[in-house]
CSV table of C-alpha atoms in Angstrom, one decimal:
chain,number,residue,atom,x,y,z
E,1,SER,CA,16.3,23.3,-48.8
E,2,TYR,CA,14.7,20.7,-46.9
E,3,SER,CA,14.5,21.3,-42.9
E,4,GLY,CA,16.1,18.6,-41.2
E,5,SER,CA,17.6,17.5,-44.2
E,6,GLY,CA,20.3,14.5,-43.7
E,7,ALA,CA,22.0,15.8,-47.4
E,8,THR,CA,24.4,18.0,-45.4
E,9,THR,CA,26.1,14.6,-45.0
E,10,GLY,CA,26.7,14.3,-48.9
E,11,THR,CA,29.7,14.4,-50.4
E,12,VAL,CA,31.2,16.2,-53.4
E,13,ASP,CA,34.5,15.3,-54.9
E,14,LYS,CA,36.5,18.0,-56.8
E,15,SER,CA,35.1,15.9,-60.5
E,16,GLY,CA,31.8,17.0,-59.2
E,17,TYR,CA,30.7,13.5,-58.5
E,18,TYR,CA,28.2,13.9,-55.7
E,19,THR,CA,26.7,10.8,-53.5
E,20,TRP,CA,24.1,11.0,-50.4
E,21,THR,CA,22.0,8.0,-49.1
E,22,PRO,CA,18.7,9.5,-47.6
E,23,GLY,CA,17.7,8.7,-44.2
E,24,ILE,CA,14.4,7.6,-42.7
E,25,TYR,CA,13.6,11.2,-41.6
E,26,ASP,CA,14.3,12.7,-45.0
E,27,GLY,CA,11.1,11.2,-47.1
E,28,GLY,CA,9.7,14.7,-49.5
E,29,TRP,CA,11.2,17.2,-51.9
E,30,HIS,CA,14.7,18.4,-51.7
E,31,THR,CA,15.8,21.1,-53.4
E,32,LEU,CA,19.6,20.7,-53.7
E,33,THR,CA,22.0,23.8,-54.7
E,34,PHE,CA,25.4,23.0,-56.3
E,35,SER,CA,28.2,25.8,-56.7
E,36,ALA,CA,31.4,26.0,-58.4
E,37,THR,CA,34.1,28.0,-58.6
E,38,ASP,CA,37.7,28.2,-60.0
E,39,LEU,CA,41.5,30.4,-59.5
E,40,THR,CA,39.7,33.7,-61.0
E,41,ASN,CA,36.8,33.5,-58.3
E,42,ALA,CA,34.2,32.7,-61.4
E,43,VAL,CA,31.4,31.2,-59.2
E,44,ALA,CA,28.8,29.5,-60.9
E,45,THR,CA,25.4,27.5,-59.1
E,46,THR,CA,22.9,25.3,-60.4
E,47,SER,CA,19.9,23.3,-58.2
E,48,VAL,CA,18.5,19.9,-58.4
E,49,ARG,CA,14.8,18.9,-57.0
E,50,ILE,CA,15.1,15.6,-55.4
E,51,LEU,CA,12.2,13.7,-54.6
E,52,VAL,CA,12.7,11.0,-51.1
E,53,ALA,CA,9.7,8.6,-51.6
E,54,ALA,CA,8.2,9.0,-48.1
E,55,THR,CA,7.8,5.7,-45.9
E,56,HIS,CA,8.0,6.6,-42.4
E,57,VAL,CA,5.2,8.2,-39.8
E,58,PHE,CA,6.7,8.8,-36.1
E,59,ALA,CA,5.1,9.7,-32.8
E,60,GLN,CA,7.5,12.3,-31.1
E,61,ASN,CA,7.3,13.7,-27.4
E,62,LEU,CA,5.7,10.8,-25.9
E,63,ALA,CA,4.7,12.2,-22.2
E,64,PRO,CA,4.3,11.1,-19.7
E,65,GLY,CA,6.3,8.0,-21.2
E,66,ALA,CA,5.1,4.6,-21.9
E,67,THR,CA,4.0,3.9,-19.0
E,68,VAL,CA,0.4,6.3,-18.0
E,69,ALA,CA,-1.8,5.8,-14.9
E,70,VAL,CA,-5.5,5.7,-15.1
E,71,GLY,CA,-6.8,9.1,-15.0
E,72,ARG,CA,-4.0,11.0,-16.6
E,73,ALA,CA,-3.5,12.0,-20.1
E,74,LEU,CA,-1.1,10.1,-22.5
E,75,THR,CA,-0.1,12.9,-25.1
E,76,PHE,CA,2.2,12.5,-28.4
E,77,THR,CA,2.6,13.7,-32.1
E,78,ALA,CA,2.5,11.8,-35.3
E,79,TYR,CA,4.9,12.9,-37.6
E,80,ALA,CA,5.3,11.9,-41.3
E,81,PRO,CA,8.2,13.3,-43.1
E,82,GLY,CA,7.9,13.7,-47.0
E,83,PHE,CA,4.2,13.5,-47.0
E,84,ASN,CA,1.9,15.7,-48.7
E,85,MET,CA,-0.7,17.0,-46.4
E,86,PRO,CA,-1.0,14.3,-44.4
E,87,ALA,CA,-4.3,12.4,-43.0
E,88,PHE,CA,-3.3,10.8,-39.5
E,89,THR,CA,-5.8,7.8,-37.8
E,90,VAL,CA,-4.9,5.9,-34.7
E,91,TYR,CA,-6.1,2.5,-34.1
E,92,ASP,CA,-5.4,0.7,-30.7
E,93,GLY,CA,-5.7,-3.4,-30.8
E,94,THR,CA,-6.7,-4.1,-27.4
E,95,ALA,CA,-10.1,-5.0,-27.0
E,96,GLY,CA,-12.5,-2.9,-25.0
E,97,SER,CA,-10.2,0.3,-25.0
E,98,SER,CA,-11.7,3.6,-25.0
E,99,VAL,CA,-9.3,4.8,-27.6
E,100,THR,CA,-11.5,6.2,-30.1
E,101,PRO,CA,-10.6,8.1,-33.9
E,102,GLY,CA,-11.3,11.3,-32.5
E,103,ALA,CA,-8.0,11.1,-29.8
E,104,MET,CA,-6.1,11.9,-32.5
E,105,ASN,CA,-6.2,15.3,-34.5
E,106,ALA,CA,-6.2,14.3,-38.6
E,107,SER,CA,-4.2,16.9,-39.4
E,108,THR,CA,-1.8,18.0,-37.0
E,109,GLY,CA,-1.6,14.4,-35.5
E,110,ALA,CA,-1.5,15.4,-32.1
E,111,PHE,CA,-3.2,12.6,-29.8
E,112,SER,CA,-4.3,12.8,-26.6
E,113,TRP,CA,-6.6,10.2,-24.4
E,114,THR,CA,-7.1,9.8,-21.0
E,115,PRO,CA,-7.4,6.0,-19.9
E,116,THR,CA,-9.9,4.7,-17.2
E,117,GLY,CA,-9.6,2.3,-14.6
E,118,ASP,CA,-11.6,-0.3,-17.7
E,119,ASP,CA,-8.0,0.4,-19.6
E,120,ILE,CA,-5.8,-1.4,-16.9
E,121,GLY,CA,-3.0,-3.5,-19.0
E,122,THR,CA,-1.2,-3.2,-22.3
E,123,HIS,CA,-2.1,-1.0,-25.5
E,124,THR,CA,-0.9,-1.2,-28.7
E,125,LEU,CA,-1.4,2.2,-30.8
E,126,THR,CA,-1.3,1.8,-34.2
E,127,ILE,CA,-0.8,5.5,-36.3
E,128,ARG,CA,-1.3,5.4,-39.8
E,129,ALA,CA,-0.7,8.4,-42.4
E,130,SER,CA,-1.3,8.8,-45.7
E,131,ASP,CA,-1.3,11.7,-48.2
E,132,ILE,CA,-3.0,12.8,-51.8
E,133,ASN,CA,0.4,11.9,-53.5
E,134,GLY,CA,-0.5,8.2,-52.4
E,135,ASN,CA,1.9,7.7,-50.1
E,136,THR,CA,1.3,5.9,-46.7
E,137,ALA,CA,3.1,4.4,-43.4
E,138,GLN,CA,2.4,3.2,-40.1
E,139,THR,CA,3.8,2.6,-36.8
E,140,SER,CA,2.6,1.4,-33.5
E,141,VAL,CA,3.3,2.8,-29.7
E,142,THR,CA,3.1,0.0,-26.8
E,143,VAL,CA,1.8,1.8,-23.3
E,144,SER,CA,1.0,0.4,-20.1
E,145,VAL,CA,-1.9,1.9,-18.2
E,146,ILE,CA,-1.6,1.0,-14.4
E,147,ALA,CA,-3.6,2.2,-11.8
E,148,PRO,CA,-2.3,4.1,-8.9
E,149,LYS,CA,-1.1,2.4,-6.1
E,150,VAL,CA,0.5,3.1,-2.4
E,151,SER,CA,1.9,-0.1,-1.1
E,152,VAL,CA,4.0,-0.5,2.2
E,153,ALA,CA,7.0,-3.3,2.4
E,154,SER,CA,6.7,-3.9,6.0
E,155,TYR,CA,5.4,-2.5,9.1
E,156,GLN,CA,5.2,-3.1,12.6
E,157,PRO,CA,1.2,-3.9,13.5
E,158,SER,CA,1.8,-3.8,17.2
E,159,ILE,CA,3.8,-0.9,18.8
E,160,ALA,CA,4.2,0.0,22.4
E,161,ALA,CA,3.0,3.5,23.8
E,162,GLY,CA,6.3,5.3,23.7
E,163,SER,CA,7.9,3.4,21.2
E,164,LEU,CA,8.8,4.4,17.8
E,165,SER,CA,6.5,3.2,14.6
E,166,ILE,CA,8.2,4.1,11.3
E,167,PHE,CA,7.8,2.7,7.8
E,168,THR,CA,8.5,4.1,4.2
E,169,ALA,CA,5.6,4.2,1.6
E,170,SER,CA,6.0,3.8,-1.8
E,171,ALA,CA,3.5,5.1,-4.6
E,172,THR,CA,2.8,4.0,-8.5
E,173,GLY,CA,1.0,5.7,-11.0
E,174,ILE,CA,1.7,8.9,-8.7
E,175,THR,CA,4.2,11.8,-10.5
E,176,ASN,CA,6.1,13.3,-7.7
E,177,PRO,CA,3.6,12.6,-4.9
E,178,ALA,CA,2.4,14.7,-2.2
E,179,TRP,CA,2.3,13.1,0.8
E,180,SER,CA,-0.4,12.7,3.8
E,181,VAL,CA,-1.9,10.9,6.6
E,182,VAL,CA,-5.5,10.9,8.4
E,183,ASP,CA,-5.3,8.0,11.3
E,184,TYR,CA,-9.1,6.5,12.2
E,185,PRO,CA,-8.8,5.6,16.0
E,186,SER,CA,-11.0,2.8,16.7
E,187,GLY,CA,-11.4,-0.6,19.3
E,188,GLY,CA,-10.8,1.5,22.6
E,189,ALA,CA,-9.0,4.1,21.0
E,190,THR,CA,-11.3,7.8,21.4
E,191,SER,CA,-8.6,9.7,20.2
E,192,THR,CA,-4.7,9.7,18.6
E,193,SER,CA,-2.1,11.8,18.5
E,194,VAL,CA,-1.2,11.4,14.7
E,195,VAL,CA,-0.7,14.9,13.0
E,196,ALA,CA,0.1,15.8,9.3
E,197,SER,CA,3.5,16.3,9.9
E,198,ASP,CA,4.0,12.3,10.9
E,199,VAL,CA,4.9,11.5,7.2
E,200,SER,CA,7.5,13.2,5.2
E,201,SER,CA,7.5,14.3,1.9
E,202,ALA,CA,9.2,11.0,1.2
E,203,GLY,CA,6.2,9.0,2.2
E,204,VAL,CA,8.2,8.0,5.7
E,205,PHE,CA,5.6,7.8,8.7
E,206,SER,CA,7.3,7.9,11.9
E,207,TRP,CA,5.2,8.3,15.1
E,208,ILE,CA,5.6,7.9,18.6
E,209,PRO,CA,2.0,6.9,20.1
E,210,ARG,CA,1.1,8.0,23.7
E,211,THR,CA,-0.6,6.6,26.8
E,212,SER,CA,-4.3,8.4,25.5
E,213,ASP,CA,-3.6,6.2,22.0
E,214,ILE,CA,-4.0,3.1,23.4
E,215,GLY,CA,-6.0,1.0,21.4
E,216,THR,CA,-6.5,0.2,17.6
E,217,HIS,CA,-5.7,2.6,14.8
E,218,ALA,CA,-6.4,2.5,11.1
E,219,VAL,CA,-4.0,4.7,9.5
E,220,ASN,CA,-4.2,5.9,6.2
E,221,ILE,CA,-1.8,6.9,4.0
E,222,ILE,CA,-2.6,9.0,1.0
E,223,ALA,CA,-0.5,9.7,-1.6
E,224,THR,CA,-1.9,12.6,-4.8
E,225,ASP,CA,0.1,14.3,-7.6
E,226,SER,CA,-0.6,17.4,-9.4
E,227,TYR,CA,-2.3,15.7,-12.7
E,228,GLY,CA,-5.2,14.9,-10.1
E,229,ASN,CA,-3.9,10.7,-9.8
E,230,THR,CA,-5.1,9.9,-5.6
E,231,ALA,CA,-4.0,6.5,-3.8
E,232,SER,CA,-3.8,5.4,-0.5
E,233,THR,CA,-3.4,2.7,1.9
E,234,THR,CA,-4.7,1.5,5.1
E,235,LEU,CA,-2.6,0.0,7.7
E,236,SER,CA,-3.8,-1.1,11.0
E,237,LEU,CA,-1.9,-0.5,14.6
E,238,PHE,CA,-2.5,-2.0,17.7
E,239,VAL,CA,-1.3,0.5,20.7
E,240,THR,CA,-0.5,-1.1,23.7
E,241,PRO,CA,0.8,-0.1,27.0
E,242,ALA,CA,4.4,1.0,27.8
E,243,THR,CA,6.7,-1.9,28.1
E,244,GLY,CA,7.7,-2.1,31.6
E,245,GLY,CA,3.9,-2.9,32.7
E,246,ALA,CA,2.4,0.2,32.9
E,247,THR,CA,-0.9,-0.1,34.6
E,248,ALA,CA,-4.3,1.7,34.7
E,249,PRO,CA,-5.3,3.7,37.7
E,250,ALA,CA,-7.0,2.0,40.7
E,251,THR,CA,-11.1,2.4,40.3
E,252,THR,CA,-13.8,2.3,42.9
E,253,ILE,CA,-15.7,-1.3,42.3
E,254,ALA,CA,-19.1,-1.5,43.8
E,255,PRO,CA,-19.0,-5.3,45.1
E,256,SER,CA,-22.5,-7.3,45.4
E,257,SER,CA,-22.9,-5.7,49.1
E,258,SER,CA,-24.0,-2.1,49.4
E,259,ALA,CA,-20.1,-1.1,50.7
E,260,THR,CA,-17.9,0.3,48.4
E,261,THR,CA,-13.9,-0.8,48.2
E,262,THR,CA,-11.1,-0.4,46.4
E,263,PRO,CA,-9.4,-2.9,44.2
E,264,ALA,CA,-5.9,-4.2,46.2
E,265,ALA,CA,-3.4,-5.0,44.0
E,266,ALA,CA,-2.9,-7.8,42.1
E,267,THR,CA,-2.2,-11.3,43.9
E,268,ALA,CA,-0.5,-13.8,42.0
E,269,LEU,CA,-1.5,-17.1,41.3
E,270,PRO,CA,0.3,-20.3,41.4
E,271,ALA,CA,2.1,-20.9,38.1
E,272,THR,CA,0.7,-23.4,37.3
E,273,ALA,CA,-2.7,-22.2,37.7
E,274,ALA,CA,-4.0,-24.8,39.9
E,275,PRO,CA,-7.9,-25.0,40.4
E,276,VAL,CA,-8.7,-22.9,43.0
E,277,SER,CA,-11.1,-23.8,45.8
E,278,ALA,CA,-14.4,-21.5,47.0
E,279,ALA,CA,-13.1,-21.1,50.1
E,280,SER,CA,-9.6,-20.1,49.2
E,281,ALA,CA,-11.4,-17.5,46.4
E,282,ALA,CA,-13.0,-16.0,49.2
E,283,ALA,CA,-10.8,-15.3,51.0
E,284,THR,CA,-8.7,-13.9,48.2
E,285,VAL,CA,-10.5,-12.2,45.7
E,286,PHE,CA,-8.8,-11.3,42.7
E,287,GLN,CA,-8.9,-7.6,41.2
E,288,PHE,CA,-7.8,-6.7,38.0
E,289,ASN,CA,-6.2,-2.9,37.8
E,290,ALA,CA,-4.3,-4.0,34.4
E,291,TYR,CA,-4.4,-3.7,30.5
E,292,LEU,CA,-4.7,-7.4,29.1
E,293,GLY,CA,-4.5,-7.3,25.6
E,294,ILE,CA,-3.1,-9.8,22.7
E,295,GLY,CA,0.5,-10.8,24.1
E,296,SER,CA,-0.2,-10.2,28.1
E,297,LYS,CA,0.8,-13.3,30.0
E,298,GLY,CA,1.3,-13.4,33.8
E,299,ALA,CA,-1.1,-14.0,36.7
E,300,GLY,CA,-3.5,-11.5,35.8
E,301,VAL,CA,-4.1,-13.4,32.5
E,302,THR,CA,-4.5,-16.4,34.4
E,303,ALA,CA,-7.1,-15.4,37.0
E,304,LEU,CA,-8.9,-13.8,33.7
E,305,GLN,CA,-9.1,-17.2,32.3
E,306,GLN,CA,-10.5,-18.9,35.2
E,307,LEU,CA,-12.9,-16.4,35.9
E,308,LEU,CA,-14.2,-16.3,31.7
E,309,ALA,CA,-14.0,-20.4,32.3
E,310,GLN,CA,-16.5,-20.0,35.0
E,311,SER,CA,-18.4,-18.4,33.2
E,312,GLY,CA,-18.7,-20.7,30.7
E,313,LEU,CA,-17.1,-18.4,27.9
E,314,TYR,CA,-13.6,-20.0,27.8
E,315,SER,CA,-13.1,-23.9,27.4
E,316,GLY,CA,-9.2,-23.6,26.4
E,317,PRO,CA,-6.7,-24.4,28.4
E,318,ILE,CA,-5.7,-21.9,31.4
E,319,THR,CA,-2.2,-20.9,30.4
E,320,GLY,CA,-1.6,-17.5,31.6
E,321,TYR,CA,-0.9,-16.2,27.8
E,322,PHE,CA,-3.8,-13.9,26.2
E,323,GLY,CA,-4.1,-15.2,22.9
E,324,ALA,CA,-7.2,-15.7,20.2
E,325,LEU,CA,-9.0,-18.1,22.3
E,326,THR,CA,-8.9,-15.3,25.4
E,327,ARG,CA,-9.5,-12.4,23.3
E,328,SER,CA,-12.6,-14.0,22.0
E,329,ALA,CA,-13.8,-15.3,25.5
E,330,VAL,CA,-13.5,-11.3,26.2
E,331,ALA,CA,-15.0,-10.3,23.7
E,332,ALA,CA,-17.9,-12.6,24.7
E,333,PHE,CA,-17.8,-11.4,28.2
E,334,GLN,CA,-17.8,-7.6,27.4
E,335,LYS,CA,-20.7,-8.5,24.5
E,336,ALA,CA,-22.7,-10.3,27.6
E,337,HIS,CA,-22.1,-7.0,30.0
E,338,GLY,CA,-23.0,-4.3,27.8
E,339,ILE,CA,-19.7,-3.3,26.8
E,340,SER,CA,-18.1,-2.8,23.1
E,341,PRO,CA,-16.5,-6.2,22.4
E,342,VAL,CA,-13.1,-4.9,21.5
E,343,GLY,CA,-11.3,-8.0,22.9
E,344,TYR,CA,-8.9,-6.6,25.5
E,345,VAL,CA,-9.3,-5.6,29.0
E,346,GLY,CA,-9.7,-1.7,29.2
E,347,PRO,CA,-11.4,0.0,32.0
E,348,SER,CA,-15.0,-0.4,31.6
E,349,THR,CA,-14.0,-4.6,32.0
E,350,ARG,CA,-12.1,-4.2,34.5
E,351,ALA,CA,-15.1,-3.1,36.2
E,352,ALA,CA,-17.1,-5.7,35.1
E,353,LEU,CA,-14.8,-8.0,35.6
E,354,ASN,CA,-13.9,-7.4,39.2
E,355,ALA,CA,-17.6,-7.1,39.9
E,356,SER,CA,-18.5,-10.8,38.4
E,357,GLY,CA,-15.2,-12.3,39.9
E,358,SER,CA,-16.4,-10.9,43.5
E,359,ALA,CA,-19.7,-12.0,43.0
E,360,SER,CA,-19.3,-15.4,41.5
E,361,ALA,CA,-16.0,-16.6,43.7
E,362,SER,CA,-17.5,-17.0,46.9
E,363,SER,CA,-20.5,-19.4,45.4
E,364,THR,CA,-19.2,-21.3,42.5
E,365,PRO,CA,-15.9,-22.9,42.3
E,366,SER,CA,-13.1,-22.9,39.8
E,367,PRO,CA,-14.2,-26.0,37.5
E,368,THR,CA,-11.4,-28.5,37.3
E,369,MET,CA,-9.1,-28.7,34.1
E,370,SER,CA,-9.0,-31.9,32.1
E,371,ARG,CA,-5.8,-33.6,31.1
E,372,LEU,CA,-4.8,-32.7,28.1
E,373,THR,CA,-3.5,-34.9,24.8
E,374,ALA,CA,-0.4,-34.6,23.3
E,375,SER,CA,-2.4,-33.3,20.1
E,376,GLN,CA,-4.0,-30.7,21.9
E,377,VAL,CA,-0.8,-29.6,23.8
E,378,SER,CA,1.0,-29.8,20.3
E,379,SER,CA,-1.6,-27.9,18.7
E,380,ILE,CA,-2.0,-25.1,21.2
E,381,LEU,CA,2.1,-24.9,21.2
E,382,GLY,CA,2.0,-24.2,17.4
E,383,MET,CA,-1.1,-21.4,18.2
E,384,LEU,CA,1.9,-19.2,20.1
E,385,GLU,CA,4.3,-19.7,17.6
E,386,SER,CA,1.7,-18.3,14.8
E,387,PHE,CA,1.8,-15.2,17.0
E,388,ASN,CA,5.1,-15.2,17.4
E,389,VAL,CA,5.4,-15.5,20.8
E,390,ASP,CA,8.9,-15.5,22.3
E,391,ALA,CA,10.4,-19.1,23.1
E,392,ALA,CA,10.4,-18.8,26.4
E,393,THR,CA,7.2,-18.2,27.0
E,394,ILE,CA,6.3,-21.1,24.8
E,395,ALA,CA,8.8,-23.5,27.1
E,396,GLN,CA,6.8,-22.1,30.2
E,397,VAL,CA,3.2,-22.9,28.2
E,398,ARG,CA,4.9,-26.6,27.4
E,399,THR,CA,6.0,-26.9,31.0
E,400,ILE,CA,2.3,-26.2,32.5
E,401,LEU,CA,0.8,-27.9,30.3
E,402,GLY,CA,3.2,-31.2,30.2
E,403,GLY,CA,2.4,-31.2,34.0
E,404,GLN,CA,-1.3,-31.3,34.3
């Protein structure tokens, strides 16, 4: 008569000998009814009541499972088969836990707890049951509380306009995450072409930046779920001009005289960036008309380093490669000229450089470079390698520095 009883697995032979071994779910009273028949179809029955000592309590329907995120409810129901009107209690052995006795309904065994940020870690919940017959039992449930988190395994922090930026975000502590993206342009970028559809339902972000996106972008990838959990991560993406040397349009620069001139095309300097005399500088004034930033190289960077060195803002070697030292010097130049110190050369900085260069080239000779020691050369080459500069460029810099 006991619902769910294992007694049906018992056997009775033709002599009326019955055998049954109760299981852990069989605690409580059982009424066993036996029937006997003969060849004349005569039937007789009798019943036997058996009490199986109640010894176990169970936690059923643990949801969402053994791992739960901060802010999401953990639920289960305690069950004590064979107990007579059981009373349930719960205790968390983890110090500082927010679990309270009220998290469990004493009469129904229903447990519900929403962990906070202070509960992150492993919790061992002990459930006890007792009844009016003096039966007692307990069991333990171990759960891990985690903070919702969004992570990206790898991505390319610098991308050229017109190229594809793609990476996959993943979430822990978020159930069936819904993905969204928000971009915060800064560092020279005044707008963004990032839209909501650039991140898929699987967390794959794909974006082809435009020329208008050149500059720094703080891309915020967000995951949420129907339980109110949310997490995000922010990645810094730097958009450079399109590969192939796309340059900004020529701008009109006002030199120190009252005449207005249009900058000429960039004039190449010698590969070894030898010091330029005041006379030759006056004859050929370098005009900046292209974007310059981390990774740029060539005559424009050489001229930039020379001008910044002439201004006392750059003390590194004239290598023709735009690295961290050059970026710091550019930021100092921008700050001195009331320009946002973003550390790369855009339209406003080009205008200031051209004006500064035309005014100083005819009056102040370029500084003479002193010979670097082997240790200094090794340090510079190591710095370039740390910026993942290609081997060909490093070899060219090594040749330049070695020829001083």
